[in-house]
Each structure stands twice: as C-alpha cells, then as structure tokens.
C-alpha cells in the first residue's frame, strides 16, 4: 500500500502509519474474517496499488500507540500472543491483546466513537471475541468471558450530562459470556467463510458477489418529520407513509425530509473501493451523477 503525505507531516509519523500486509500468504485473521469476500480478495490482489494519506490515519495511529503502551504494562495476563488454527488450505490467525489464564477472560482494547455505544453496534466485536475464544479452545485454553474496553475518542462531558443514553465516561466496557453453543456456531461460521473466500479467489474481480448489507454497514432510508427553525427531527420514521400520517395533524411549519440510506463502509471505510464494481455502480454514481455520463 502506498502512503501519501499531502500535508507534509513528519517522516516518523508517515512511517508509523504506513501499512504492511495484515495477512501472510495462506492466512486469514480473526478481523479479516469479518469482512466481505469481495473486500478480502480485492484488498489482497491490489494491495500494492492501494493508496492512503498519512493524515487520514490519525485515529488509527492512536489505537496502535495505545496498544503499544499497554503491552509494556505489568499484569497477571499474557499479552499480544498470536494463535493459529489450520482450516482446509488456510490458517486462521488471531493476535490477542490480553488473556487472563486464572479468570479465563479475553480482554481487547478498542479506540472508537461514542456512536458505536449509543447504537449498541457490537456484532463485529462479538464475532471477533468468539473467534479468539475458538482459537484458544484449539490451543487447550478455556474462555469464560470476552471483554472489550473501548476508549471513546469523541466523548463529550457536556453531552454525557445532557443526554440520558450518552456514555457517562470516556471509557465503555462491552462484555459477554462464552458458551459451548457459541463456539460451535463460531466453528461453523469460520468454516463456511473459508469456503466462500476460497471460491471468491477463483473468480475475476467483477464476478465476486458484493459484500452483504451487514458487511457494507448499510443504513436504511429514513423519513424525518421536521419543523422550520428546528435542526433536529420531530420524529424519525421508517417510511414516508408513516411520516405523512404523523404529520397529518401538525401545523404547516412541518415538512418531511428524506434521509437516504448509505453503504457506510463503501463510502468512507473500504480501502479497495476503487477496484470494486459494486462501488462504482451503486455508490459512486449516487454521489456523483456525472460519473455515469
């Protein structure tokens, strides 16, 4: 991956945020398995052509720096250990932040937005934690619980006092117990994913099916009932009919604002979007109608 430096940032920072290949040949990490097959293959095939600017990696660098700091702290857990399990012709890998052998708890540090907590968007963290537990199970280590400690980079003390559903502190803990049923389901998920990724590697770029709505972090189109002079919605509805029904007895100052759904990962977070036909056909044309001309 090519790292540009449009702002002329110090060379040391550019070097720090420059990416190396996350997966060695023949391996898939616990976090990679959470991505769509198309993203996995395109990222691997076009890695040397992909570009990122150093300035856009600021928040990622905070997370990396924090992990490096925590590695150096003394504790009763083992830290930053790597595990791998062969599945078909692949190796599934995982790099654990911390594992308490006495309490049998996996701990993982995250740097994220408060919105993840507000929206309770923890599905990927749970899948990641269960993959780690599955890896440890194969190494003869039991896991009773997974704990994700999230550092909320955009937390606001003022908002925490004003909104009841806002995190009260700049740290949030998401945790869950690990059951035998969870591990059985995780084993099936991993093996099915390996099969679909293997099939995707045999296809040309444009032949690979698009990532699923969940993998694209899709949001639904919403219809906001608005009032002139007010910035926030009076009510947010899932369809126009519901919005019109709600607005029927309101004053003429009210109106409906359509808020189109988004493919959030495609639009802002997928590093290989430029090589993806789904992105060009479904995202780029929506953002820039002239692109279809």
Short mmCIF file of C-alpha atoms in Angstrom, two decimals:
data_model
loop_
_atom_site.label_atom_id
_atom_site.label_comp_id
_atom_site.label_asym_id
_atom_site.label_seq_id
_atom_site.Cartn_x
_atom_site.Cartn_y
_atom_site.Cartn_z
CA UNK A 1 0.00 0.00 0.00
CA UNK A 2 1.25 3.45 -0.94
CA UNK A 3 1.10 6.08 1.83
CA UNK A 4 0.98 9.65 0.58
CA UNK A 5 1.79 12.73 2.65
CA UNK A 6 -0.23 15.64 1.29
CA UNK A 7 0.20 17.73 4.47
CA UNK A 8 3.95 17.25 4.71
CA UNK A 9 3.76 15.50 8.08
CA UNK A 10 6.99 14.30 9.75
CA UNK A 11 8.58 11.23 8.19
CA UNK A 12 8.43 9.37 11.51
CA UNK A 13 4.63 9.66 11.58
CA UNK A 14 4.31 8.60 7.95
CA UNK A 15 6.42 5.54 8.65
CA UNK A 16 4.33 4.75 11.74
CA UNK A 17 1.03 4.72 9.83
CA UNK A 18 2.31 3.01 6.67
CA UNK A 19 0.62 -0.36 6.28
CA UNK A 20 2.23 -3.73 5.74
CA UNK A 21 0.22 -6.75 4.66
CA UNK A 22 -2.03 -7.81 7.53
CA UNK A 23 -2.31 -11.42 6.37
CA UNK A 24 0.64 -13.56 5.39
CA UNK A 25 0.00 -15.76 2.31
CA UNK A 26 -2.42 -18.53 3.17
CA UNK A 27 -3.69 -16.91 6.38
CA UNK A 28 -6.85 -15.07 7.37
CA UNK A 29 -7.04 -13.14 10.63
CA UNK A 30 -9.99 -13.00 13.01
CA UNK A 31 -10.71 -9.42 11.92
CA UNK A 32 -10.33 -10.17 8.20
CA UNK A 33 -12.96 -12.90 8.51
CA UNK A 34 -15.47 -10.19 9.46
CA UNK A 35 -15.13 -8.56 6.03
CA UNK A 36 -16.95 -9.44 2.84
CA UNK A 37 -15.33 -11.93 0.47
CA UNK A 38 -15.06 -9.24 -2.19
CA UNK A 39 -13.21 -6.84 0.11
CA UNK A 40 -10.85 -9.60 1.28
CA UNK A 41 -9.88 -10.63 -2.23
CA UNK A 42 -9.66 -7.14 -3.74
CA UNK A 43 -7.54 -5.88 -0.84
CA UNK A 44 -5.12 -8.76 -1.25
CA UNK A 45 -4.93 -8.64 -5.07
CA UNK A 46 -4.48 -4.87 -5.29
CA UNK A 47 -2.56 -4.18 -2.09
CA UNK A 48 0.46 -2.72 -3.88
CA UNK A 49 -1.81 -0.34 -5.85
CA UNK A 50 -3.89 0.95 -2.93
CA UNK A 51 -3.25 4.42 -1.54
CA UNK A 52 -3.91 6.19 1.74
CA UNK A 53 -2.86 9.56 3.04
CA UNK A 54 -0.99 9.75 6.33
CA UNK A 55 -3.30 12.46 7.69
CA UNK A 56 -6.31 10.15 7.34
CA UNK A 57 -4.68 7.59 9.64
CA UNK A 58 -4.54 9.78 12.75
CA UNK A 59 -7.22 7.93 14.73
CA UNK A 60 -5.90 4.51 13.69
CA UNK A 61 -2.47 5.60 14.92
CA UNK A 62 -3.96 6.48 18.33
CA UNK A 63 -5.24 2.93 18.67
CA UNK A 64 -1.91 1.43 17.63
CA UNK A 65 0.03 3.67 20.00
CA UNK A 66 -2.28 2.79 22.88
CA UNK A 67 -1.80 -0.94 22.25
CA UNK A 68 1.97 -0.49 22.26
CA UNK A 69 1.72 1.35 25.58
CA UNK A 70 -0.44 -1.35 27.17
CA UNK A 71 1.96 -4.09 26.06
CA UNK A 72 4.62 -2.61 28.33
CA UNK A 73 2.47 -2.60 31.48
CA UNK A 74 2.91 -5.35 34.07
CA UNK A 75 -0.11 -7.57 34.76
CA UNK A 76 -1.09 -11.15 35.58
CA UNK A 77 -2.14 -11.84 32.00
CA UNK A 78 -0.21 -12.80 28.91
CA UNK A 79 -0.38 -10.14 26.22
CA UNK A 80 -0.05 -9.79 22.46
CA UNK A 81 0.07 -13.53 21.82
CA UNK A 82 -0.60 -14.93 18.35
CA UNK A 83 -2.58 -18.10 17.69
CA UNK A 84 -3.39 -20.01 14.51
CA UNK A 85 -5.58 -22.95 13.53
CA UNK A 86 -5.49 -24.73 10.15
CA UNK A 87 -8.80 -24.89 8.28
CA UNK A 88 -8.78 -26.58 4.88
CA UNK A 89 -5.88 -24.97 2.96
CA UNK A 90 -5.82 -21.86 5.16
CA UNK A 91 -4.67 -20.85 8.62
CA UNK A 92 -6.98 -18.75 10.78
CA UNK A 93 -4.97 -16.41 12.98
CA UNK A 94 -5.61 -14.11 15.91
CA UNK A 95 -3.46 -11.68 17.87
CA UNK A 96 -4.86 -11.30 21.38
CA UNK A 97 -4.40 -8.11 23.38
CA UNK A 98 -4.67 -9.91 26.72
CA UNK A 99 -5.80 -13.22 28.24
CA UNK A 100 -6.24 -13.82 31.98
CA UNK A 101 -5.44 -17.52 32.44
CA UNK A 102 -6.76 -17.59 36.01
CA UNK A 103 -10.13 -16.00 35.28
CA UNK A 104 -10.21 -17.28 31.67
CA UNK A 105 -11.13 -13.86 30.28
CA UNK A 106 -10.08 -12.35 26.96
CA UNK A 107 -9.58 -8.57 27.02
CA UNK A 108 -9.36 -6.41 23.93
CA UNK A 109 -8.76 -2.66 23.75
CA UNK A 110 -10.60 -0.54 21.20
CA UNK A 111 -10.49 3.11 20.14
CA UNK A 112 -13.88 4.05 18.76
CA UNK A 113 -16.68 6.61 18.51
CA UNK A 114 -19.39 7.17 21.11
CA UNK A 115 -21.92 6.38 18.37
CA UNK A 116 -20.93 2.72 18.46
CA UNK A 117 -22.00 2.63 22.10
CA UNK A 118 -25.16 4.70 21.58
CA UNK A 119 -26.29 2.45 18.71
CA UNK A 120 -25.15 -0.74 20.51
CA UNK A 121 -23.28 -1.75 17.38
CA UNK A 122 -21.28 -4.62 18.84
CA UNK A 123 -21.92 -7.53 16.44
CA UNK A 124 -18.44 -7.44 14.92
CA UNK A 125 -16.77 -7.21 18.32
CA UNK A 126 -18.71 -10.25 19.50
CA UNK A 127 -17.76 -12.23 16.39
CA UNK A 128 -14.12 -11.21 16.85
CA UNK A 129 -14.12 -12.19 20.52
CA UNK A 130 -15.71 -15.57 19.77
CA UNK A 131 -13.11 -16.22 17.07
CA UNK A 132 -10.39 -15.54 19.65
CA UNK A 133 -12.13 -17.92 22.07
CA UNK A 134 -12.30 -20.54 19.30
CA UNK A 135 -8.56 -20.13 18.63
CA UNK A 136 -7.75 -20.51 22.33
CA UNK A 137 -10.00 -23.57 22.58
CA UNK A 138 -7.90 -25.25 19.89
CA UNK A 139 -4.81 -24.40 21.94
CA UNK A 140 -6.30 -26.10 25.02
CA UNK A 141 -7.27 -22.87 26.79
CA UNK A 142 -10.78 -22.21 28.08
CA UNK A 143 -12.53 -18.86 27.77
CA UNK A 144 -15.40 -17.96 30.07
CA UNK A 145 -15.83 -14.34 29.05
CA UNK A 146 -14.78 -11.73 26.48
CA UNK A 147 -14.34 -8.11 27.49
CA UNK A 148 -13.87 -5.19 25.11
CA UNK A 149 -12.64 -1.95 26.69
CA UNK A 150 -13.49 0.95 24.38
CA UNK A 151 -11.75 4.33 24.56
CA UNK A 152 -14.27 6.86 23.21
CA UNK A 153 -12.23 9.31 21.17
CA UNK A 154 -15.06 11.82 20.59
CA UNK A 155 -16.66 11.68 24.06
CA UNK A 156 -18.12 14.93 25.40
CA UNK A 157 -18.66 15.62 29.09
CA UNK A 158 -21.36 18.15 28.25
CA UNK A 159 -23.28 15.62 26.16
CA UNK A 160 -22.96 12.99 28.90
CA UNK A 161 -24.80 15.32 31.27
CA UNK A 162 -27.43 16.35 28.74
CA UNK A 163 -28.41 13.02 27.12
CA UNK A 164 -29.62 10.00 29.13
CA UNK A 165 -28.43 7.45 26.54
CA UNK A 166 -24.97 9.02 26.17
CA UNK A 167 -21.95 7.20 27.75
CA UNK A 168 -21.24 8.72 31.16
CA UNK A 169 -17.47 8.26 30.93
CA UNK A 170 -14.91 8.28 28.09
CA UNK A 171 -14.43 4.52 28.55
CA UNK A 172 -17.06 1.87 27.89
CA UNK A 173 -16.91 -1.87 28.58
CA UNK A 174 -18.75 -4.35 26.39
CA UNK A 175 -18.56 -7.94 27.65
CA UNK A 176 -20.30 -11.26 27.24
CA UNK A 177 -20.06 -14.87 28.41
CA UNK A 178 -18.78 -17.57 26.05
CA UNK A 179 -20.82 -20.78 25.82
CA UNK A 180 -20.24 -24.13 24.12
CA UNK A 181 -23.09 -23.27 21.73
CA UNK A 182 -21.29 -20.02 20.83
CA UNK A 183 -18.11 -21.93 20.00
CA UNK A 184 -19.99 -24.49 17.89
CA UNK A 185 -21.69 -21.70 15.93
CA UNK A 186 -18.35 -19.89 15.54
CA UNK A 187 -16.70 -23.05 14.20
CA UNK A 188 -19.44 -23.38 11.57
CA UNK A 189 -19.22 -19.67 10.68
CA UNK A 190 -15.44 -19.81 10.21
CA UNK A 191 -15.53 -22.97 8.08
CA UNK A 192 -18.32 -21.61 5.88
CA UNK A 193 -16.41 -18.32 5.50
CA UNK A 194 -13.25 -20.17 4.47
CA UNK A 195 -15.23 -22.00 1.77
CA UNK A 196 -16.76 -18.79 0.39
CA UNK A 197 -13.43 -16.93 0.43
CA UNK A 198 -11.75 -19.84 -1.37
CA UNK A 199 -14.43 -19.73 -4.04
CA UNK A 200 -14.08 -15.94 -4.38
CA UNK A 201 -10.34 -16.22 -5.05
CA UNK A 202 -11.14 -18.34 -8.12
CA UNK A 203 -13.24 -15.52 -9.64
CA UNK A 204 -12.35 -12.38 -11.52
CA UNK A 205 -12.78 -9.13 -9.56
CA UNK A 206 -16.16 -8.17 -11.02
CA UNK A 207 -17.52 -11.73 -10.75
CA UNK A 208 -17.18 -11.84 -6.96
CA UNK A 209 -20.58 -11.21 -5.33
CA UNK A 210 -20.84 -7.89 -3.48
CA UNK A 211 -20.40 -7.75 0.26
CA UNK A 212 -23.61 -8.27 2.23
CA UNK A 213 -25.58 -5.27 3.57
CA UNK A 214 -24.20 -6.06 7.03
CA UNK A 215 -20.64 -6.19 5.72
CA UNK A 216 -21.20 -2.89 3.89
CA UNK A 217 -22.57 -1.33 7.11
CA UNK A 218 -25.72 -0.35 5.21
CA UNK A 219 -28.21 2.03 6.78
CA UNK A 220 -31.89 2.25 5.81
CA UNK A 221 -33.53 5.28 4.24
CA UNK A 222 -35.40 7.26 6.89
CA UNK A 223 -38.08 9.97 6.71
CA UNK A 224 -37.72 12.77 9.22
CA UNK A 225 -40.64 14.95 10.24
CA UNK A 226 -39.03 18.38 10.56
CA UNK A 227 -40.20 21.79 11.78
CA UNK A 228 -39.00 25.08 10.31
CA UNK A 229 -36.39 26.70 12.54
CA UNK A 230 -35.53 23.41 14.29
CA UNK A 231 -32.43 21.40 13.35
CA UNK A 232 -33.30 18.01 14.84
CA UNK A 233 -36.21 15.82 13.72
CA UNK A 234 -39.55 15.95 15.49
CA UNK A 235 -39.93 12.27 14.63
CA UNK A 236 -37.93 9.79 12.53
CA UNK A 237 -39.96 7.27 10.52
CA UNK A 238 -39.04 4.16 8.54
CA UNK A 239 -41.28 5.02 5.56
CA UNK A 240 -42.92 8.07 4.01
CA UNK A 241 -46.44 6.86 4.74
CA UNK A 242 -45.74 6.77 8.49
CA UNK A 243 -44.20 10.24 8.34
CA UNK A 244 -47.20 11.62 6.44
CA UNK A 245 -49.63 10.03 8.93
CA UNK A 246 -47.75 11.54 11.87
CA UNK A 247 -47.68 14.94 10.21
CA UNK A 248 -51.39 14.95 9.35
CA UNK A 249 -52.45 16.95 12.43
CA UNK A 250 -49.36 19.13 12.70
CA UNK A 251 -49.00 22.76 11.66
CA UNK A 252 -47.96 23.85 8.13
CA UNK A 253 -44.49 24.61 9.54
CA UNK A 254 -43.75 20.88 9.44
CA UNK A 255 -42.37 19.04 6.46
CA UNK A 256 -40.79 15.69 5.56
CA UNK A 257 -37.08 15.32 4.91
CA UNK A 258 -35.88 12.13 3.21
CA UNK A 259 -32.59 10.83 4.59
CA UNK A 260 -31.25 8.30 2.07
CA UNK A 261 -29.65 5.13 3.33
CA UNK A 262 -25.92 4.67 2.89
CA UNK A 263 -23.36 1.96 2.21
CA UNK A 264 -21.20 3.36 5.01
CA UNK A 265 -18.17 1.10 4.67
CA UNK A 266 -18.12 1.51 0.88
CA UNK A 267 -18.37 5.29 1.07
CA UNK A 268 -15.86 6.01 3.80
CA UNK A 269 -14.02 3.00 5.10
CA UNK A 270 -13.30 0.46 2.36
CA UNK A 271 -9.67 0.77 1.20
CA UNK A 272 -10.24 -1.04 -2.07
CA UNK A 273 -13.42 0.72 -3.27
CA UNK A 274 -11.65 1.99 -6.42
CA UNK A 275 -11.32 -1.62 -7.63
CA UNK A 276 -14.90 -2.62 -6.76
CA UNK A 277 -17.60 -2.67 -9.46
CA UNK A 278 -20.35 -2.55 -6.80
CA UNK A 279 -18.89 0.71 -5.51
CA UNK A 280 -18.68 2.26 -8.98
CA UNK A 281 -22.19 1.15 -9.96
CA UNK A 282 -24.07 1.76 -6.71
CA UNK A 283 -22.16 4.29 -4.63
CA UNK A 284 -20.05 6.47 -6.89
CA UNK A 285 -22.92 7.18 -9.29
CA UNK A 286 -25.20 8.21 -6.40
CA UNK A 287 -22.59 10.58 -5.01
CA UNK A 288 -21.64 11.96 -8.43
CA UNK A 289 -24.34 11.51 -11.12
CA UNK A 290 -21.88 12.75 -13.75
CA UNK A 291 -19.84 9.56 -13.18
CA UNK A 292 -22.47 7.65 -15.18
CA UNK A 293 -22.30 10.07 -18.09
#
